[in-house]
mmCIF file of C-alpha atoms in Angstrom:
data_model
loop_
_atom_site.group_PDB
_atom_site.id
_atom_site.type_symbol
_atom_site.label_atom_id
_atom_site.label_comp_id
_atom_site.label_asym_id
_atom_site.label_seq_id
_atom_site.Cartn_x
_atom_site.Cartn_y
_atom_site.Cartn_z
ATOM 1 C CA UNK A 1 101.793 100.420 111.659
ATOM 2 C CA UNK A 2 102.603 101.738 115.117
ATOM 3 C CA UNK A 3 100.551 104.615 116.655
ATOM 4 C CA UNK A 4 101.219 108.128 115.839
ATOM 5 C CA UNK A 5 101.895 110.874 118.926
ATOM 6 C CA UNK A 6 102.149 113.896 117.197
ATOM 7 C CA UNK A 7 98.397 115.572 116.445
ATOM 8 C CA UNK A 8 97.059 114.496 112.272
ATOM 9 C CA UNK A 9 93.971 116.636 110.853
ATOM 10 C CA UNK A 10 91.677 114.662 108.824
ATOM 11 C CA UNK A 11 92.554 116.575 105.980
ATOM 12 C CA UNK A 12 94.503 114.119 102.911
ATOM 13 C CA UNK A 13 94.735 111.467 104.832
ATOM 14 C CA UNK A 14 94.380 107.950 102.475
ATOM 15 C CA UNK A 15 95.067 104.320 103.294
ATOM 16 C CA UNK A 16 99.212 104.779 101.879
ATOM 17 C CA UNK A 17 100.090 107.417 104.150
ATOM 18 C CA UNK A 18 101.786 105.723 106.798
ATOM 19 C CA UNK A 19 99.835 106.853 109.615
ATOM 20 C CA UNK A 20 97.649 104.825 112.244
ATOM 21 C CA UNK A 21 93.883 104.079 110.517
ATOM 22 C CA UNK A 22 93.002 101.590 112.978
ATOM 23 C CA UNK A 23 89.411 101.874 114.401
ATOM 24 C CA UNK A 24 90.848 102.682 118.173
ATOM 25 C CA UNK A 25 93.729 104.768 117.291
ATOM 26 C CA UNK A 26 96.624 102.533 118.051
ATOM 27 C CA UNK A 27 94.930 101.024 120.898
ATOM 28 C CA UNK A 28 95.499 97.365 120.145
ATOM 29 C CA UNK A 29 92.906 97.045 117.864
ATOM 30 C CA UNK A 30 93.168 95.282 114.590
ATOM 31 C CA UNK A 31 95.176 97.133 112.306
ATOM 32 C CA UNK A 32 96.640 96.339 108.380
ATOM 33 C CA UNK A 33 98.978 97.398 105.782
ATOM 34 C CA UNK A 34 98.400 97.023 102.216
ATOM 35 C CA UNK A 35 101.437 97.103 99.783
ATOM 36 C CA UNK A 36 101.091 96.973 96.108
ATOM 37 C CA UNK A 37 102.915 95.519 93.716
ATOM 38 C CA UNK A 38 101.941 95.228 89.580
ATOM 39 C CA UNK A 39 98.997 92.725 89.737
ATOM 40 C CA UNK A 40 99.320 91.572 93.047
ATOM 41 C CA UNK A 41 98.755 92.745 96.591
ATOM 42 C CA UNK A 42 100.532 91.861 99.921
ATOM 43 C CA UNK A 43 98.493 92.467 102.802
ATOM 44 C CA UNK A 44 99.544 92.236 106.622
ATOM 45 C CA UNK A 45 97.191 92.253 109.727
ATOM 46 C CA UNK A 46 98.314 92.381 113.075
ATOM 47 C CA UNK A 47 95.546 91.323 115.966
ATOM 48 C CA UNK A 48 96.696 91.227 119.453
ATOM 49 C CA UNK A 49 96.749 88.349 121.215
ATOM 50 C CA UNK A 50 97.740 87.063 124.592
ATOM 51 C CA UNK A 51 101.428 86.796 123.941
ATOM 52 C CA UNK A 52 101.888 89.747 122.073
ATOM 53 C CA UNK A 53 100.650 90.169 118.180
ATOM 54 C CA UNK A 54 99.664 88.201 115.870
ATOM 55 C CA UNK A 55 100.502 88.845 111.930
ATOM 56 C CA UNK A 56 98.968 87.126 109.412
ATOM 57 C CA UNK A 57 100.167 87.423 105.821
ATOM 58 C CA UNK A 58 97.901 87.801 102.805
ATOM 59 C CA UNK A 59 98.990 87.217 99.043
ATOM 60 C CA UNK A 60 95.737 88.534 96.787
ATOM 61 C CA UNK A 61 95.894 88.915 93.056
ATOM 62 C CA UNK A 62 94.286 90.541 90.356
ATOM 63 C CA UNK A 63 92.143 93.116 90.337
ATOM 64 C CA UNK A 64 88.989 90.960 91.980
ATOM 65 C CA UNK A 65 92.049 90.659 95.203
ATOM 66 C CA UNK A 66 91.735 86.704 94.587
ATOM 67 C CA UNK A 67 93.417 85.021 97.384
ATOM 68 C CA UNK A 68 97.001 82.786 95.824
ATOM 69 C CA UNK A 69 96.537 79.989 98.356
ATOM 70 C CA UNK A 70 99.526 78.383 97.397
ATOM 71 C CA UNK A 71 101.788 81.662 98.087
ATOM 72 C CA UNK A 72 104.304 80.983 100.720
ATOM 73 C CA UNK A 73 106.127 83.536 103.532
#
């Protein structure tokens, strides 16, 4: 999830490919990872914040990405 320094043509680029999608480019903008497992789906999000990041954790099933509410980290 960090920034990449090296120079990445649009060309095949998708969401699993381990480089930086974020809006700014690495620069502290809002950024997630999706990882995919059978039926569910973990997904992280880091947002800055004043003493350092923030990650919030996301547990989402099925194929409608319901949110398990009772999931715990």
């Amino acid at each position: 999830m960090g920034s990449n320094s090296a120079t990445i043509s649009e060309e095949n680029h998708s969401e699993h490919d381990s480089h930086d999608h974020s809006h700014d480019h690495g620069k502290h903008s809002q950024s997630e990872q999706v990882i995919k497992s059978g039926e569910y789906t973990l997904k992280l999000v880091t947002v800055p914040s004043d003493k350092g990041v923030h990650i919030a954790f996301y547990l989402l099933e099925g194929e409608a990405n319901k949110q398990v509410k009772t999931a715990q980290v």
